[in-house]
Amino acid sequence: MTRDTSLRAVGWAQSFPVSQGARAGRRWTREHLASLAWAKDAPETVDAILLSVSELITNAHEHAHSEAQLVLTWDSHCLHVSVHDCDPLLPEKQPEDLTTTGGRGLAIVDTLADSCSTHPQASGKTVTACFVPPGVPKPRHDGPVS
């Protein structure tokens, strides 16, 4: 059996200081999504990604009081949206309270994304959400790679 080992990944990274806000992150993300062939045929996925970028950058700015380092990585299956901030405290699930106007950002991202995880790091934490566009085949796993 022959394995296709060609690299099919592309990525972009940008830092967004608190002074720029989430709008700059959405604009930057939209520009880069336009270069991906599937984006024009998946407006719902693009909207979910843009809303998630807003929520994650806002969390870095509002809760971590930190610059947001945004990394987008397309690996031919999933667009990974990662936002790093300098606060080592991991986010905690907030109790559902319909009287508050905030505290739902990560729940929104978790709902919109195909998967979402938080990774503690020495310099803070990174939240990564994965978005699989419609029609993109799931990766094949033929067994262990030697």
mmCIF file of C-alpha atoms in Angstrom, residues 34-81:
data_model
loop_
_atom_site.group_PDB
_atom_site.id
_atom_site.type_symbol
_atom_site.label_atom_id
_atom_site.label_comp_id
_atom_site.label_asym_id
_atom_site.label_seq_id
_atom_site.Cartn_x
_atom_site.Cartn_y
_atom_site.Cartn_z
ATOM 1 C CA ALA A 34 -11.165 33.570 0.947
ATOM 2 C CA SER A 35 -8.013 31.784 -0.240
ATOM 3 C CA LEU A 36 -9.430 28.361 0.687
ATOM 4 C CA ALA A 37 -11.378 26.706 -2.145
ATOM 5 C CA TRP A 38 -14.191 25.422 0.076
ATOM 6 C CA ALA A 39 -14.964 28.771 1.740
ATOM 7 C CA LYS A 40 -17.120 30.190 -1.043
ATOM 8 C CA ASP A 41 -19.388 27.117 -0.935
ATOM 9 C CA ALA A 42 -19.665 26.928 2.866
ATOM 10 C CA PRO A 43 -21.018 30.283 4.108
ATOM 11 C CA GLU A 44 -22.417 28.731 7.308
ATOM 12 C CA THR A 45 -19.003 27.327 8.208
ATOM 13 C CA VAL A 46 -17.339 30.660 7.434
ATOM 14 C CA ASP A 47 -19.880 32.456 9.647
ATOM 15 C CA ALA A 48 -19.278 29.953 12.472
ATOM 16 C CA ILE A 49 -15.517 30.475 12.175
ATOM 17 C CA LEU A 50 -15.842 34.281 12.207
ATOM 18 C CA LEU A 51 -18.137 34.246 15.239
ATOM 19 C CA SER A 52 -15.738 31.897 17.042
ATOM 20 C CA VAL A 53 -12.760 34.143 16.225
ATOM 21 C CA SER A 54 -14.696 37.064 17.729
ATOM 22 C CA GLU A 55 -15.498 35.147 20.886
ATOM 23 C CA LEU A 56 -11.963 33.820 21.385
ATOM 24 C CA ILE A 57 -10.255 37.170 20.778
ATOM 25 C CA THR A 58 -12.770 38.904 23.046
ATOM 26 C CA ASN A 59 -12.045 36.349 25.787
ATOM 27 C CA ALA A 60 -8.298 36.977 25.500
ATOM 28 C CA HIS A 61 -8.811 40.726 25.690
ATOM 29 C CA GLU A 62 -11.562 40.890 28.328
ATOM 30 C CA HIS A 63 -10.754 38.015 30.674
ATOM 31 C CA ALA A 64 -7.010 37.542 30.235
ATOM 32 C CA HIS A 65 -6.286 41.265 29.669
ATOM 33 C CA SER A 66 -3.907 39.989 27.034
ATOM 34 C CA GLU A 67 -2.970 40.310 23.407
ATOM 35 C CA ALA A 68 -4.645 37.559 21.356
ATOM 36 C CA GLN A 69 -2.354 35.504 19.148
ATOM 37 C CA LEU A 70 -4.558 33.985 16.435
ATOM 38 C CA VAL A 71 -3.378 31.064 14.318
ATOM 39 C CA LEU A 72 -5.422 29.561 11.479
ATOM 40 C CA THR A 73 -4.282 26.200 10.129
ATOM 41 C CA TRP A 74 -5.964 24.297 7.287
ATOM 42 C CA ASP A 75 -4.860 20.645 7.098
ATOM 43 C CA SER A 76 -7.090 19.455 4.195
ATOM 44 C CA HIS A 77 -9.698 18.243 6.682
ATOM 45 C CA CYS A 78 -10.175 20.832 9.391
ATOM 46 C CA LEU A 79 -9.591 24.525 9.850
ATOM 47 C CA HIS A 80 -7.974 24.830 13.273
ATOM 48 C CA VAL A 81 -8.627 28.214 14.894
#
